[in-house]
Coordinates of N, CA and C in Angstrom, one line a residue:
X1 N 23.7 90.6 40.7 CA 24.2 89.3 41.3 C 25.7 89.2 41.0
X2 N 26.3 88.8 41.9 CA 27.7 88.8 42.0 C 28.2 87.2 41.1
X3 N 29.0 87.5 40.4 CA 29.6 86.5 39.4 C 29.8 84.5 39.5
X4 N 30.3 84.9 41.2 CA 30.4 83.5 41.6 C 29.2 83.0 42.1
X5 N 28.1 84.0 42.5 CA 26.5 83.6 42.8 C 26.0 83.0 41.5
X6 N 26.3 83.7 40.4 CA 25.1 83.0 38.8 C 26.4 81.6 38.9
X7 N 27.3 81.6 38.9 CA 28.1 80.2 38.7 C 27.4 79.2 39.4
X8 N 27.4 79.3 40.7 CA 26.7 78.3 41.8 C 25.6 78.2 41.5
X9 N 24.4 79.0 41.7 CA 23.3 79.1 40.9 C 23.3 78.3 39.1
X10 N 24.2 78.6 38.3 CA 24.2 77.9 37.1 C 24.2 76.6 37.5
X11 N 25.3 76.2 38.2 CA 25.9 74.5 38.8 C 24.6 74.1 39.6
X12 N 23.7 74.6 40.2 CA 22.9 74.2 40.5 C 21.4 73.2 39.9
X13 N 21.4 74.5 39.1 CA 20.3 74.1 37.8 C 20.8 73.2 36.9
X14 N 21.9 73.3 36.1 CA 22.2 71.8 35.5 C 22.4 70.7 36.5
X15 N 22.8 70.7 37.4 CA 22.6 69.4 38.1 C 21.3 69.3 38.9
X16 N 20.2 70.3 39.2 CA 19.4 69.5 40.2 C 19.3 69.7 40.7
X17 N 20.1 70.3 41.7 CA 20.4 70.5 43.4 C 19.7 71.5 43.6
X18 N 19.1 71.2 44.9 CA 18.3 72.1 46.0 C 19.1 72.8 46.6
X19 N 19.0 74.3 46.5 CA 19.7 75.0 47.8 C 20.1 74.1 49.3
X20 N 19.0 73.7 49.4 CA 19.4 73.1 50.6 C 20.1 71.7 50.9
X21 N 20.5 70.9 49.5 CA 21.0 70.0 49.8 C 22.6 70.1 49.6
X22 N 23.2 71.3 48.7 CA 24.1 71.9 48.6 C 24.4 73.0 49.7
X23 N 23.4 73.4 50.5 CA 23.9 74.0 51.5 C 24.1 72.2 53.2
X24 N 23.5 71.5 53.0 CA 23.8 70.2 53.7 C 25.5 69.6 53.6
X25 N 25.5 69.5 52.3 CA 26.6 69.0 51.3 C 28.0 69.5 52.1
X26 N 28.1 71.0 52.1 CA 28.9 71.9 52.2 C 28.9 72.2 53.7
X27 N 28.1 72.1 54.3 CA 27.6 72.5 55.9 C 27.8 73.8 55.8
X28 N 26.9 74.6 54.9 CA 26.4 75.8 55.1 C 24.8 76.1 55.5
X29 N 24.5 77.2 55.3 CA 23.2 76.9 55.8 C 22.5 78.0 54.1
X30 N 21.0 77.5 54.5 CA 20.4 77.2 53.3 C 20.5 79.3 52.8
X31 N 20.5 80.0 54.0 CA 20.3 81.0 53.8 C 21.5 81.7 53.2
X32 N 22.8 81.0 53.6 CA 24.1 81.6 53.0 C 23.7 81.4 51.2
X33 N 23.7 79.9 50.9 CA 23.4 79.9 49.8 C 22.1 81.0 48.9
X34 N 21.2 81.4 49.5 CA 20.7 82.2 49.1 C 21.2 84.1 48.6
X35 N 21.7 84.0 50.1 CA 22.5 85.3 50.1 C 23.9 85.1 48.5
X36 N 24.5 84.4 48.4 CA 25.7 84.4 48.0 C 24.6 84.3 46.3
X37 N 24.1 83.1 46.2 CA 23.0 83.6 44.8 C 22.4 84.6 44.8
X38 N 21.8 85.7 45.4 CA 21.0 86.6 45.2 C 22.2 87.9 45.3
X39 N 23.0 87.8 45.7 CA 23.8 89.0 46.1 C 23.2 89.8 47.0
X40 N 23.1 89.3 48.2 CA 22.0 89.6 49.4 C 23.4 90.4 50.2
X41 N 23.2 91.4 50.8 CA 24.2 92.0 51.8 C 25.4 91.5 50.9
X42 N 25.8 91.5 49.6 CA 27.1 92.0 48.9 C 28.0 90.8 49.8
X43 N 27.3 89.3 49.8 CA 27.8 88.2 50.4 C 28.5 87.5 49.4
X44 N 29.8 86.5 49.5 CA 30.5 85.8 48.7 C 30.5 84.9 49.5
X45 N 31.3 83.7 49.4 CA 31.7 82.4 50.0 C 32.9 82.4 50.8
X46 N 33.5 82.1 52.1 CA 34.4 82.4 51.9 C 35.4 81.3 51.9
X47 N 36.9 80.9 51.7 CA 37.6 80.3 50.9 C 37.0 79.0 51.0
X48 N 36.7 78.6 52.6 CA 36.2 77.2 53.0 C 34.9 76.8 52.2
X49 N 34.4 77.3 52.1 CA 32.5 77.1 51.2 C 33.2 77.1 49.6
X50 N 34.4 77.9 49.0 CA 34.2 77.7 47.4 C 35.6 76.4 47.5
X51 N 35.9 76.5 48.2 CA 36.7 75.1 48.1 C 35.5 73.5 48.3
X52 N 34.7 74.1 49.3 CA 33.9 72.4 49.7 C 32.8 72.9 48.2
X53 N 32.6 73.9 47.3 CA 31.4 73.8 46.0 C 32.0 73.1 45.3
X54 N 33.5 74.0 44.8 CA 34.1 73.4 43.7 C 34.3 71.7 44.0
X55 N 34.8 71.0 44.9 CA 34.8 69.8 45.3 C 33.5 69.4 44.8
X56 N 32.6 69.5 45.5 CA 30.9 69.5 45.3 C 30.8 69.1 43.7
X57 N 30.8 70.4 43.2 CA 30.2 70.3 41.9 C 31.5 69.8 40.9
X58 N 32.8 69.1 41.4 CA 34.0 68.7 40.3 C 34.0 70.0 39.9
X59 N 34.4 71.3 40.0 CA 34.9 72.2 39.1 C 36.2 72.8 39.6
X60 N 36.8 73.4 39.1 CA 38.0 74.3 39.3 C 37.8 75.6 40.1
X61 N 38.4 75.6 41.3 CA 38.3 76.7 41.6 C 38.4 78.2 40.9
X62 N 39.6 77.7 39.7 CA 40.1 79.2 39.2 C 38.3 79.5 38.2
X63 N 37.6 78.2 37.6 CA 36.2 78.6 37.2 C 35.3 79.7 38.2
X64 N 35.3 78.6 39.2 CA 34.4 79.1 39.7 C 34.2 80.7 40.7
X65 N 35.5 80.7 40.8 CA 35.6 82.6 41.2 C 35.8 83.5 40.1
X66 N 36.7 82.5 39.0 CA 36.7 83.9 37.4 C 35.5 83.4 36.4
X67 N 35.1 82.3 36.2 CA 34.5 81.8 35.4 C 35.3 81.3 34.2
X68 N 36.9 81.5 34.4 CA 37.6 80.6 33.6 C 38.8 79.4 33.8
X69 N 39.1 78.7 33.2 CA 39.9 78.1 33.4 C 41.3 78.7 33.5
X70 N 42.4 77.9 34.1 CA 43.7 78.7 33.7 C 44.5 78.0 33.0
X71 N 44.7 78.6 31.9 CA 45.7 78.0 30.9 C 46.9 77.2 31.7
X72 N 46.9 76.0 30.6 CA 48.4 75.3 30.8 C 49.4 75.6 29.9
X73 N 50.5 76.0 30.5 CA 51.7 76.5 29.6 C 51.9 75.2 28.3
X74 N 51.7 75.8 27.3 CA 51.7 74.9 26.0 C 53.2 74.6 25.7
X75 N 54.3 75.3 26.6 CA 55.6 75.2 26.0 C 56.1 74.3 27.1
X76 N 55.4 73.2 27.9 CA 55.8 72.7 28.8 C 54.9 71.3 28.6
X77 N 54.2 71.4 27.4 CA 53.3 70.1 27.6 C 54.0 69.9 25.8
X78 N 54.0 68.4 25.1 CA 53.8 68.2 24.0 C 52.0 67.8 24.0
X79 N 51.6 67.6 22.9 CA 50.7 67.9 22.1 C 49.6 66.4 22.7
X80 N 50.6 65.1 22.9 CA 50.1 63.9 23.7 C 50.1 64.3 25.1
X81 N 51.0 64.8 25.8 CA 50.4 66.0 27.3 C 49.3 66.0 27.4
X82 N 48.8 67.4 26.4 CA 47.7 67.5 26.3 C 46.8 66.9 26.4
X83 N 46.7 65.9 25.7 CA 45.8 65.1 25.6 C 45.2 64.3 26.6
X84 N 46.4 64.1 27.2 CA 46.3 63.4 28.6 C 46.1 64.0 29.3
X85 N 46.1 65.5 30.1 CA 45.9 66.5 30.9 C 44.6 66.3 30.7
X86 N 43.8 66.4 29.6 CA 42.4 66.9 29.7 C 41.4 65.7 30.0
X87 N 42.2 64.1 29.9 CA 41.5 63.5 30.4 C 41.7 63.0 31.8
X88 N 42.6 63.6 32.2 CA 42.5 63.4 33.5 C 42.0 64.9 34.0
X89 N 41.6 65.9 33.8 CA 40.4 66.6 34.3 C 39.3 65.9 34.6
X90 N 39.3 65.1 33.5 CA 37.8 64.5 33.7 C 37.9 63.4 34.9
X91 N 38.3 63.3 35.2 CA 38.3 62.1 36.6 C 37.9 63.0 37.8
X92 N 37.7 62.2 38.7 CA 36.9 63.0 40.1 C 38.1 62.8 40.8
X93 N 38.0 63.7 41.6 CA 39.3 64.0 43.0 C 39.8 62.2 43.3
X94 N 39.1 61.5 43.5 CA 39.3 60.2 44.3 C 40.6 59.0 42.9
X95 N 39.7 59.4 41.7 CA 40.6 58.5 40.9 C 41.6 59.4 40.5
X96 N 41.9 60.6 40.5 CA 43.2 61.4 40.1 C 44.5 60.9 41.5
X97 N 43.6 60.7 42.4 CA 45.0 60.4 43.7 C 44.8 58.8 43.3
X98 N 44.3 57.6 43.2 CA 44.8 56.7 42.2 C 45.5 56.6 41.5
X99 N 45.4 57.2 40.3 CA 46.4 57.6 39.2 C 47.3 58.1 40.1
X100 N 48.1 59.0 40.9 CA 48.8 59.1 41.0 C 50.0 58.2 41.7
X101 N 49.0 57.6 42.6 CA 49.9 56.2 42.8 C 50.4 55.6 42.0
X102 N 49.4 54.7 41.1 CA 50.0 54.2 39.9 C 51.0 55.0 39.3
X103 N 50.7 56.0 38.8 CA 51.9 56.7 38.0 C 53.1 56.5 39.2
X104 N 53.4 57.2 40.6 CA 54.7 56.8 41.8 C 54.9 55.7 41.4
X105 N 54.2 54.4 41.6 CA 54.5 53.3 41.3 C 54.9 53.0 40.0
X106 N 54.8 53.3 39.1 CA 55.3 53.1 37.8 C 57.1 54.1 37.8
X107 N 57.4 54.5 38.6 CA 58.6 55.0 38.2 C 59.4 55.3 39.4
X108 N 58.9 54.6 40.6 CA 59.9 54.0 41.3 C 60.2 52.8 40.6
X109 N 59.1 51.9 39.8 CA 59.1 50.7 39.5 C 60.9 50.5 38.5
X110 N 60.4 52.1 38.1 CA 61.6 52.0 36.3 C 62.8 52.3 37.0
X111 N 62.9 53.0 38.2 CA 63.8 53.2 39.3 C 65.0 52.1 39.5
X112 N 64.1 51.5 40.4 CA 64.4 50.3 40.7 C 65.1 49.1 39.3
X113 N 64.3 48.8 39.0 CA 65.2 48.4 38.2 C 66.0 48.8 37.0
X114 N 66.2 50.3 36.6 CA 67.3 51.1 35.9 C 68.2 50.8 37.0
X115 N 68.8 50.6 38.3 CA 69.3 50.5 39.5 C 70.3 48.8 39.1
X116 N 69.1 47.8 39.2 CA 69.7 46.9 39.3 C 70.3 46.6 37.5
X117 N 69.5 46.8 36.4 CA 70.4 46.4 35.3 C 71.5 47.0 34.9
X118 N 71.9 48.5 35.3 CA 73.3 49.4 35.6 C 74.4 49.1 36.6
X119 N 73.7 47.7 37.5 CA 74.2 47.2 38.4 C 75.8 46.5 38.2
X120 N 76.9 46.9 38.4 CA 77.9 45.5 38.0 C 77.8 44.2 38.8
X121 N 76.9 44.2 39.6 CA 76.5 42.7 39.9 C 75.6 42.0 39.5
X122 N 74.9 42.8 38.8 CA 73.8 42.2 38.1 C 74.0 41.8 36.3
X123 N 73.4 40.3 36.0 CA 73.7 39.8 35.0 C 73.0 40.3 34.2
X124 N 71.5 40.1 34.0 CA 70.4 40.1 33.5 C 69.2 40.9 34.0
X125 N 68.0 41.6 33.4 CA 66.9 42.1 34.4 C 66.4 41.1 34.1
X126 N 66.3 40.3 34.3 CA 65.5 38.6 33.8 C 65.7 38.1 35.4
X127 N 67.2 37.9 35.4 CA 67.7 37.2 36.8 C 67.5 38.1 38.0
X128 N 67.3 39.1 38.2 CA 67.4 40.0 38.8 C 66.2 40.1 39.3
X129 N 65.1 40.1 38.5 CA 64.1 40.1 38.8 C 63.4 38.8 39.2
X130 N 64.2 37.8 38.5 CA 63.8 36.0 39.3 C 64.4 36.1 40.5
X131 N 65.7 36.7 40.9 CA 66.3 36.5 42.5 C 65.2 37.2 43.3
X132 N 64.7 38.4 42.7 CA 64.2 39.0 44.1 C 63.1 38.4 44.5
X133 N 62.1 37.8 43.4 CA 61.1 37.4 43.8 C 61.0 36.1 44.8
X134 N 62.1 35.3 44.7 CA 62.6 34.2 45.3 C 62.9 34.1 47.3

């Protein structure tokens, strides 16, 4: 059985899923899924099907074709990074583009006003922020 077949197949069995409702899911058909878990005709997925699994089952693609994760360069993260990185793994596709708003928004926000209190026309970020609202 080919590597990314027992993964699918594993992801299957802890969650539950019927071949055929992950072949539904995916818009494959029940028999691909078969083929690709049994190693039927030396069949794999191809990019479209391990992109719409990994989606499917929240996994990483680099998991699900190697069975591992890929390291984050440690000399690019501090130690609170970290920490943060891993819990935003844990969020599903929909609340990570969320967060990412919020975060754009939070630093256009600091933007913006690093802008006006550097400003020489600007007195205060007090006033600054009372005029605009006004």
């Amino acid at each position: 059985m080919n590597e990314i077949g027992k993964r699918i197949k594993k992801l299957r069995g802890q969650r539950n899923i019927k071949a055929i409702e992950l072949a539904e899911a995916i818009g494959a058909s029940q028999g691909n899924i078969s083929d690709w878990e049994n190693d039927k005709k030396k069949s794999t997925p191809t990019a479209k099907y391990l992109i719409a699994i990994a989606n499917f089952f929240d996994v990483s693609l680099d998991w699900l074709m190697t069975g591992e994760e890929r390291a984050i360069k440690q000399e690019t993260l501090n130690f609170d990074d970290s920490d943060l990185a891993k819990k935003i793994n844990l969020l599903t596709h929909e609340e990570k583009l969320k967060l990412e708003g919020i975060i754009e928004g939070f630093l256009l926000a600091r933007e913006l006003y690093s802008k006006k209190v550097t400003s020489p026309n600007s007195t205060s970020g007090e006033e600054a922020a009372t005029n605009e609202t006004a």
